[in-house]
Short mmCIF file of C-alpha atoms in Angstrom, two decimals:
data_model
loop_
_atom_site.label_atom_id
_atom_site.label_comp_id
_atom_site.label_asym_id
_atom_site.label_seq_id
_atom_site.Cartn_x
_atom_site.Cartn_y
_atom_site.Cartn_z
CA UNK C 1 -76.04 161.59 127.84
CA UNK C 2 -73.91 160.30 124.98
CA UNK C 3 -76.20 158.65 122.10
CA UNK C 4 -75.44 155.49 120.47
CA UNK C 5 -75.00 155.78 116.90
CA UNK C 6 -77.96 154.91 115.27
CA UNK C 7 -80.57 156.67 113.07
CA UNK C 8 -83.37 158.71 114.37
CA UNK C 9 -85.83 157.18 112.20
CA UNK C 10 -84.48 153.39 113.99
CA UNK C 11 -86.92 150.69 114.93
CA UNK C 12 -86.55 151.09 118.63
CA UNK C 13 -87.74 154.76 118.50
CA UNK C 14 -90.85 154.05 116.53
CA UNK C 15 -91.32 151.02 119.29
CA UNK C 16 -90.96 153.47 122.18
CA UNK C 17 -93.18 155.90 120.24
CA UNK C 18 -96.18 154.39 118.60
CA UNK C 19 -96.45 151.29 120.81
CA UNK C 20 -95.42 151.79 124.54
CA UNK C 21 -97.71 153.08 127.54
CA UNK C 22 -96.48 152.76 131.24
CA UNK C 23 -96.71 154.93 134.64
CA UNK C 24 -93.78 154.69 136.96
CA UNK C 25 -95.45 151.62 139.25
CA UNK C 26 -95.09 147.91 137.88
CA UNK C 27 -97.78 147.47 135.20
CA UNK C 28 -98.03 145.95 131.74
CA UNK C 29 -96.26 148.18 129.40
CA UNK C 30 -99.64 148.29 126.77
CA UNK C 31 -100.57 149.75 123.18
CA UNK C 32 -100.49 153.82 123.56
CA UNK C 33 -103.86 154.30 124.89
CA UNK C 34 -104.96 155.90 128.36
CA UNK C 35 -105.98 153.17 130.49
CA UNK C 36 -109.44 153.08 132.38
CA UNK C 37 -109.88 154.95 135.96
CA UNK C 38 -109.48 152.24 138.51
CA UNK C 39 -112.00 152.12 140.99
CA UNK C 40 -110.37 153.33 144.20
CA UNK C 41 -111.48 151.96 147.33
CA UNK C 42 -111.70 153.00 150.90
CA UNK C 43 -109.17 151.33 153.47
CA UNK C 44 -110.76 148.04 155.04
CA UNK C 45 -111.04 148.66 158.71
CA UNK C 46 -109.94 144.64 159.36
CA UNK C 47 -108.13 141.38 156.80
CA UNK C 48 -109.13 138.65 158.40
CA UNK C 49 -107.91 138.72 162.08
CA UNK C 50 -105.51 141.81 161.23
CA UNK C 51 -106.99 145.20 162.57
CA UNK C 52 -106.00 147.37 159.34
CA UNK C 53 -104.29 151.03 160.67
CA UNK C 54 -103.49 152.89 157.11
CA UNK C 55 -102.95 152.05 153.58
CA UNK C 56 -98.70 151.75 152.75
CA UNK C 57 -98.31 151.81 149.22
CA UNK C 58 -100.36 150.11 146.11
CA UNK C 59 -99.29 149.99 142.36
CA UNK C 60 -100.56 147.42 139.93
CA UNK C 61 -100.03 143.92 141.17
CA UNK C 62 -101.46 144.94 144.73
CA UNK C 63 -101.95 146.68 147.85
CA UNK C 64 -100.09 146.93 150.94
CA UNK C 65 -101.74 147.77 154.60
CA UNK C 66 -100.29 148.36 158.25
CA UNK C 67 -101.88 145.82 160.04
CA UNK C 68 -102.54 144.78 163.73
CA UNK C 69 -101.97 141.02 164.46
CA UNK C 70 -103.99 140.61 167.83
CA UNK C 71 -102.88 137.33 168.72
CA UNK C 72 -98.96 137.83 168.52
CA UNK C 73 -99.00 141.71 169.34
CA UNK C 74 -97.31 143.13 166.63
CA UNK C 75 -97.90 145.20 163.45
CA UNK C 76 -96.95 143.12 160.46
CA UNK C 77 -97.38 144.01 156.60
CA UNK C 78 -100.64 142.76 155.02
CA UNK C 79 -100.33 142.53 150.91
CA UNK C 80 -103.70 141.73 148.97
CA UNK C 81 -104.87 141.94 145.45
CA UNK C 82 -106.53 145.55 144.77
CA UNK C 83 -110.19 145.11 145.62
CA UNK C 84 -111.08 146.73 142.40
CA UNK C 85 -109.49 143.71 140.73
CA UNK C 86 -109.80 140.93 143.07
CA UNK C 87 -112.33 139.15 140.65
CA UNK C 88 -109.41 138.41 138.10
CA UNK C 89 -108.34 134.80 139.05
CA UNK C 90 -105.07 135.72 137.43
CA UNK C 91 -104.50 138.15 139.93
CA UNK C 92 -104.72 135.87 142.84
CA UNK C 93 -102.21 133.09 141.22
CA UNK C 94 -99.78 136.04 140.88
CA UNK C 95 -100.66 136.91 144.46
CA UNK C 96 -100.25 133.35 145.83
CA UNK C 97 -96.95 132.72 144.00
CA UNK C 98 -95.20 135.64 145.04
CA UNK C 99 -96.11 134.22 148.60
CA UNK C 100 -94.62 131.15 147.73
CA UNK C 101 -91.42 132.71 145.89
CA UNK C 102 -90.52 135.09 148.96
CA UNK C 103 -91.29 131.54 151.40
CA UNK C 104 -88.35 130.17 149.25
CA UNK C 105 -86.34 133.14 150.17
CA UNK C 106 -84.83 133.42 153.64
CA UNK C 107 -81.70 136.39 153.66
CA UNK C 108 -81.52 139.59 155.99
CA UNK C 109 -81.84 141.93 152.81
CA UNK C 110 -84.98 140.19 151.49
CA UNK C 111 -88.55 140.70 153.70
CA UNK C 112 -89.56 137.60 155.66
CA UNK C 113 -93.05 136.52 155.02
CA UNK C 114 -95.22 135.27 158.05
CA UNK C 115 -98.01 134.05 156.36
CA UNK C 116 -100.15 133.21 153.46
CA UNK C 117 -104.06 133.20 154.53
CA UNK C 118 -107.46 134.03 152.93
CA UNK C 119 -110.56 135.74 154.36
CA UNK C 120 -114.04 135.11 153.20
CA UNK C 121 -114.43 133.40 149.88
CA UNK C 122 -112.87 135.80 147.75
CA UNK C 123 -110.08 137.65 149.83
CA UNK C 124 -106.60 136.38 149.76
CA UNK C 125 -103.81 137.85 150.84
CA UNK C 126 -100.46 137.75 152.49
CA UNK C 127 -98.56 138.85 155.36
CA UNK C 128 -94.63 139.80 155.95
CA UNK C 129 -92.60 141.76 158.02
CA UNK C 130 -93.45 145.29 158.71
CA UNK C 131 -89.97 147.30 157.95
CA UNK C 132 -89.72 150.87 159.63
CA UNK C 133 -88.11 153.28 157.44
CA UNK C 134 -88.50 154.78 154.21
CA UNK C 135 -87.95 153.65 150.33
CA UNK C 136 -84.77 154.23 148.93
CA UNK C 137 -86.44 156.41 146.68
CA UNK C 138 -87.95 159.00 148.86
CA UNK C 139 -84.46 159.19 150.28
CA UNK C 140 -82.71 159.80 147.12
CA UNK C 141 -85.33 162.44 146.10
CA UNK C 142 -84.33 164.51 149.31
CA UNK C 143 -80.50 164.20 148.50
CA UNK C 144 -78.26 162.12 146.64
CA UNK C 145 -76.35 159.40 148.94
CA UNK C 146 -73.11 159.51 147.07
CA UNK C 147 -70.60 157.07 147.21
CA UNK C 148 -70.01 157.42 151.52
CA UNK C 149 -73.42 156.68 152.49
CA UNK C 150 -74.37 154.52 149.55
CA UNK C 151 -71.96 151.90 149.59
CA UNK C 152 -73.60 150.02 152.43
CA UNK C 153 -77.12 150.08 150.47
CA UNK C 154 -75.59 148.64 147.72
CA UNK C 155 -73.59 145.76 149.39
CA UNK C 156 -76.68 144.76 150.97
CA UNK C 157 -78.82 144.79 147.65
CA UNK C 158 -76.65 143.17 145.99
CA UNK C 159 -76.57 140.68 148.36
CA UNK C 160 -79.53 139.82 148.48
CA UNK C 161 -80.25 140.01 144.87
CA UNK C 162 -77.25 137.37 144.38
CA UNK C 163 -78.98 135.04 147.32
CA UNK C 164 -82.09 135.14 144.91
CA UNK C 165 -80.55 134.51 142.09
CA UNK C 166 -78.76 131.94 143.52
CA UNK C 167 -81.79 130.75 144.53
CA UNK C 168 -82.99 130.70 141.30
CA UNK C 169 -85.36 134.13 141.82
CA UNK C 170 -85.26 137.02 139.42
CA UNK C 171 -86.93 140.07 140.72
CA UNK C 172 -87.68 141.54 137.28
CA UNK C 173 -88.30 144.70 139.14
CA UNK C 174 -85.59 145.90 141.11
CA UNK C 175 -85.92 150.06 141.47
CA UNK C 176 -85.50 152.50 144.45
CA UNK C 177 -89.05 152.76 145.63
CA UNK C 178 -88.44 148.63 145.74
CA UNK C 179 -85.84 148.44 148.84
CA UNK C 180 -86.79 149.91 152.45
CA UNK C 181 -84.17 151.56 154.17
CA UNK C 182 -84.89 151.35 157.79
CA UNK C 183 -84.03 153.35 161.42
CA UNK C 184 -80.38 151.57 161.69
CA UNK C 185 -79.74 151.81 158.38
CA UNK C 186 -80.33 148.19 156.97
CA UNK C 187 -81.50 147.75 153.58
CA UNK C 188 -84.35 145.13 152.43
CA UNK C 189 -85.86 144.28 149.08
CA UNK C 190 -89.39 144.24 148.72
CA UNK C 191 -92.29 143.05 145.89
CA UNK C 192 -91.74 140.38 144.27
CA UNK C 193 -94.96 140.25 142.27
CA UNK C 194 -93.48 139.75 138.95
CA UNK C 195 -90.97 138.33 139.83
CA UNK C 196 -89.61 134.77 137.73
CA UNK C 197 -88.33 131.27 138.59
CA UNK C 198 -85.06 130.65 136.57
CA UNK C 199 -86.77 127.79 133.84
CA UNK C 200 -89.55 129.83 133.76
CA UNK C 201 -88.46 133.29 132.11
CA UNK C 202 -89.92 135.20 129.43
CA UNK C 203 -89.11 133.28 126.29
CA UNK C 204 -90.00 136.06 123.88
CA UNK C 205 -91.76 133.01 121.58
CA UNK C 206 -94.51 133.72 124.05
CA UNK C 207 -95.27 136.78 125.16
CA UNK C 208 -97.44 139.81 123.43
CA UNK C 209 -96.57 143.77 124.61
CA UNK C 210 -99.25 143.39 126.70
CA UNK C 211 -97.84 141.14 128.74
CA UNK C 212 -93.96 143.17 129.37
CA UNK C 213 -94.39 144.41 132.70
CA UNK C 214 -91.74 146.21 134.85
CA UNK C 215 -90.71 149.86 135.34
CA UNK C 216 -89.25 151.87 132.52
CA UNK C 217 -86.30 153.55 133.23
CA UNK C 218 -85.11 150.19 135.23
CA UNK C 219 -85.96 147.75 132.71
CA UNK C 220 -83.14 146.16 130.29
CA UNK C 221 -83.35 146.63 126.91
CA UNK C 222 -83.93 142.51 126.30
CA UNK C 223 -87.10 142.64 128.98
CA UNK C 224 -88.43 145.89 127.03
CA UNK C 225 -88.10 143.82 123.83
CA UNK C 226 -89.94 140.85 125.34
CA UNK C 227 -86.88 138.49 124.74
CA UNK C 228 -85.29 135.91 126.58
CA UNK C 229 -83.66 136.86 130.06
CA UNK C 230 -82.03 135.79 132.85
CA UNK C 231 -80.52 137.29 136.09
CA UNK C 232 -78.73 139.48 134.44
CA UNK C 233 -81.66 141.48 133.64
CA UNK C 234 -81.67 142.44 137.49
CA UNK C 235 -78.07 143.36 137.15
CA UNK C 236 -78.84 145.78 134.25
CA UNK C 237 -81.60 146.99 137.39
CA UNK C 238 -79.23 147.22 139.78
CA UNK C 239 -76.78 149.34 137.84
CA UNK C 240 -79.63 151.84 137.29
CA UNK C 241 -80.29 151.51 141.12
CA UNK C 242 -76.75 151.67 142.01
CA UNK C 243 -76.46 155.16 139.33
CA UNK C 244 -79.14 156.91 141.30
CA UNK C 245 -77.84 156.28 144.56
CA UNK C 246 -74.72 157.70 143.62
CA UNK C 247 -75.89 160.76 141.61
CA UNK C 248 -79.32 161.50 142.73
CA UNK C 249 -80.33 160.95 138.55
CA UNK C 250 -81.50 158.63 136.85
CA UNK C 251 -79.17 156.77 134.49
CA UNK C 252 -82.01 156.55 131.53
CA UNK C 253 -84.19 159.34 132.17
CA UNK C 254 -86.46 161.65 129.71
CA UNK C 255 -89.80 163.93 129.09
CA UNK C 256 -92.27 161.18 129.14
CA UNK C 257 -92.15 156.86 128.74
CA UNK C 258 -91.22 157.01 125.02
CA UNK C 259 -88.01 159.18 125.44
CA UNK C 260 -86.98 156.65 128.60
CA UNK C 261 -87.47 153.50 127.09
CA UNK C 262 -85.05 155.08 123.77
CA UNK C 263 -82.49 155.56 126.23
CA UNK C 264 -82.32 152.63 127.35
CA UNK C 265 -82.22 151.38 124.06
CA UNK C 266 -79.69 153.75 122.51
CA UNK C 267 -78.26 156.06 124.92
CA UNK C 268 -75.06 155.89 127.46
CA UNK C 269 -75.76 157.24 131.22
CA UNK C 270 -73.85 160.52 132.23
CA UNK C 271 -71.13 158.97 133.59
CA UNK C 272 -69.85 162.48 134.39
CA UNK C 273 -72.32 162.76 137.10
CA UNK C 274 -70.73 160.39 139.34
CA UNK C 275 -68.61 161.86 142.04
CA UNK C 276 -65.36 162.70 141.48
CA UNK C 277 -63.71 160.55 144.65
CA UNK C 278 -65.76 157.40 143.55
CA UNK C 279 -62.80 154.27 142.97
CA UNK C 280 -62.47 153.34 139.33
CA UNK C 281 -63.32 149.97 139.72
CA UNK C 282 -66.76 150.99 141.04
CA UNK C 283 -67.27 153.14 137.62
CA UNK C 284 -66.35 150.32 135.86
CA UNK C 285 -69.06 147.76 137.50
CA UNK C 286 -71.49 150.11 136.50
CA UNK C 287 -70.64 150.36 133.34
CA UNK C 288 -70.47 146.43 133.09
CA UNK C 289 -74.14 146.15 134.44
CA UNK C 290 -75.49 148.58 132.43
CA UNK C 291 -74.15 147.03 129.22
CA UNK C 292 -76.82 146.46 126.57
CA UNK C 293 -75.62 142.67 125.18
CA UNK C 294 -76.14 141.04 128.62
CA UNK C 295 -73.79 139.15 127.19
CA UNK C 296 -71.29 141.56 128.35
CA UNK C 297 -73.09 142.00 132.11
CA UNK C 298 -71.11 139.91 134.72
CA UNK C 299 -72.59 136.76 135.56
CA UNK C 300 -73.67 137.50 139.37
CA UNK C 301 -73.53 140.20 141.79
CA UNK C 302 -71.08 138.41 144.13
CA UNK C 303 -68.33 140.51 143.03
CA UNK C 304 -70.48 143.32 143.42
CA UNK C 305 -71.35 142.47 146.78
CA UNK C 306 -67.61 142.06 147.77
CA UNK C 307 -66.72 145.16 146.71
CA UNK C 308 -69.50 147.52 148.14
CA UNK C 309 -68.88 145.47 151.75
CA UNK C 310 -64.72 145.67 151.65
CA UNK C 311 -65.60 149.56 150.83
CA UNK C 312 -68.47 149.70 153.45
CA UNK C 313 -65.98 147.82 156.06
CA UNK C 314 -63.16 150.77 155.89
CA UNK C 315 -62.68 151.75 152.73
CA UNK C 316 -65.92 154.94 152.42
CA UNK C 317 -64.69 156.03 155.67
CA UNK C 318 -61.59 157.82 154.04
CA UNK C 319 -63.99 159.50 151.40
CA UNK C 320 -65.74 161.54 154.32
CA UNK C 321 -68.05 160.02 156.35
CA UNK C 322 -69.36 156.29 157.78
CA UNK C 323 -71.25 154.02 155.85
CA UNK C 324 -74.40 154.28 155.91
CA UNK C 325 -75.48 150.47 156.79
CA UNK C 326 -73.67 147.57 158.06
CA UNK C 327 -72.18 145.09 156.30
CA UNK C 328 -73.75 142.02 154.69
CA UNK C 329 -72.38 138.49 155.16
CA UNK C 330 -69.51 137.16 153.03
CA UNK C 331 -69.57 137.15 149.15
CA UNK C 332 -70.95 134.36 146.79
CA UNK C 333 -68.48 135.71 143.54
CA UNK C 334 -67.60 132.28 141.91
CA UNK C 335 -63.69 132.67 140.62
CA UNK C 336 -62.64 133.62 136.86
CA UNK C 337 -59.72 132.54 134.75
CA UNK C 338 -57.00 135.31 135.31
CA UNK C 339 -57.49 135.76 131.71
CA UNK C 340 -60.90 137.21 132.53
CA UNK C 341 -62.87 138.91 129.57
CA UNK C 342 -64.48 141.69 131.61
CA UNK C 343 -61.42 144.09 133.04
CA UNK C 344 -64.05 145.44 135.17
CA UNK C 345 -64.18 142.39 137.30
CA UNK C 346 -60.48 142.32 137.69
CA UNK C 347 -60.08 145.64 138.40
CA UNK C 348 -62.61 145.75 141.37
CA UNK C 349 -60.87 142.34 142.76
CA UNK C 350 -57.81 144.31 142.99
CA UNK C 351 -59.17 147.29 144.45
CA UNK C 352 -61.16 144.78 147.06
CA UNK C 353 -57.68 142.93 147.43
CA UNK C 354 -55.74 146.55 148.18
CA UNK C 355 -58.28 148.79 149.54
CA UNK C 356 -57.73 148.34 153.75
CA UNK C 357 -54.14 147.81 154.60
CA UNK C 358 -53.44 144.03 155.70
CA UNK C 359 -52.27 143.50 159.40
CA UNK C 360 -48.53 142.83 159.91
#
């Protein structure tokens, strides 16, 4: 990685050494101290009226089971707050209102919810589609997608990120282990439990370190800082995403939480990782989105969207193999002035624009 010029004694490094704590799930990046054991607790043999099979996946904002809905006769996803913390009142309102932000959401790339319901006095929880596959991230830890198979996860992530943010949705924790790749191929984002309403983003007038939360490594360098953002802290997440999928690496990675969160404050990704057939305008909307002024992000992932789709449509098949996932529905890119300040975004309309021949 090429380092930004800055010196080593800088205030970011002696934030992402004395003062940062995080695993790789979602929790509150906190003061550098080891955080209690959590109580873990065995798999609850029924939710309500859902007959519980096995435990899918828990980090800190809750826990997912396979579950057994007897009255329609199908297996549906069943998210609840950790029982070892279902006491904090705090953690239900995040529960409930991640229920209400995905019920807001209706897109093919973004999990349907069926139902928000409560068992007992004290259990609430939620249930949503059950999607068959595996996590982008197991896949990319087996082998790196590259740009053939990868282009039709991206269109469809970006997709659907753009429909939330549209929306007015910010994720706030877009990563691999985040989207669900399933049998045919189709890509769908998953957790929103942190994520944000547009008028109601972190303000950075309010908010303590204890309260950052997100992923490091995926974060962007204003959400690690606790200041204002805005959608375009998912694009900085998506670039990261979009990286991996294309080189198997992380773009910001490191020994340990304090040397990731200083590369994403001072340190470019490898961009000689990426393969060697990938277009130019595709290097060059990563290296918009992973800008560190969001200032100097593009403003949605329509473009994005467009591009990964026209290359998903015709264009991957003459790097070597076809795509990976179908294509999403049409783009939501908003025009520019033909004067437009990020070359990036002109140079992927004209590779979109020139890519497939046009029909006599």
């Amino acid at each position: 990685m090429k380092s930004l010029s800055a010196p080593p004694s800088s205030p970011p490094r002696r934030a992402a050494t004395a003062f940062f704590h995080a695993t790789t799930s979602t929790t509150p990046l906190m003061p550098s101290v080891p955080p209690a054991p959590r109580r873990r607790v065995a798999c609850p043999k029924q939710v309500g009226r859902y007959r519980i099979e096995r435990e899918l996946g828990r980090g800190g904002m809750g826990v997912v089971y396979v579950g057994i809905d007897p009255e329609l006769e199908r297996r549906v996803a069943v998210k609840m707050v950790p029982p070892d913390v279902d006491t904090d009142p705090r953690a239900r309102r995040r529960l409930e209102r991640e229920a209400k932000l995905l019920a807001s959401l209706k897109h093919p790339n973004i999990a349907t919810i069926h139902s928000l319901e409560e068992a007992g006095a004290r259990v609430r929880f939620f249930t949503l589609e059950l999607i068959e596959g595996e996590d982008l991230g197991t896949l990319i830890a087996r082998q790196a997608l590259g740009f053939a198979q990868g282009v039709g996860v991206l269109s469809e992530v970006a997709a659907g990120l753009a429909f939330a943010h549209q929306s007015g949705v910010i994720h706030c924790d877009l990563k691999p282990a985040n989207v669900v790749v399933d049998g045919r191929g189709h890509s769908t984002l998953l957790d929103f439990g942190i994520a944000r309403v547009v008028d109601a983003v972190h303000t950075g007038t309010s908010i303590g370190l204890s309260s950052i939360t997100g992923t490091p490594g995926y974060m962007s360098p204003e959400q690690l800082a606790g200041r204002a953002f805005d959608a375009k802290t998912d694009i900085w997440a998506f670039g990261c995403l979009a990286y991996e999928v294309l080189t198997g690496a992380r773009a910001f990675g490191g020994i340990g939480v304090a040397e990731v969160l200083e590369a994403t404050l001072r340190v470019q990704p490898d961009w000689g990782r990426l393969p060697a057939q990938l277009p130019s305008a595709v290097r060059e909307l990563l290296e918009g989105c992973l800008q560190k002024d969001p200032g100097q992000r593009p403003d949605n992932l329509g473009a994005a969207a467009a591009l990964f789709q026209r290359l998903g449509a015709g264009g991957a098949a003459a790097h070597g193999a076809a795509p990976l996932c179908h294509v999403c529905g049409p783009s939501t890119a908003a025009r520019r002035p033909a004067e437009s300040p990020k070359p990036w975004l002109d140079r992927a309309r004209s590779f979109v624009a020139n890519a497939i021949p046009r029909r006599a």
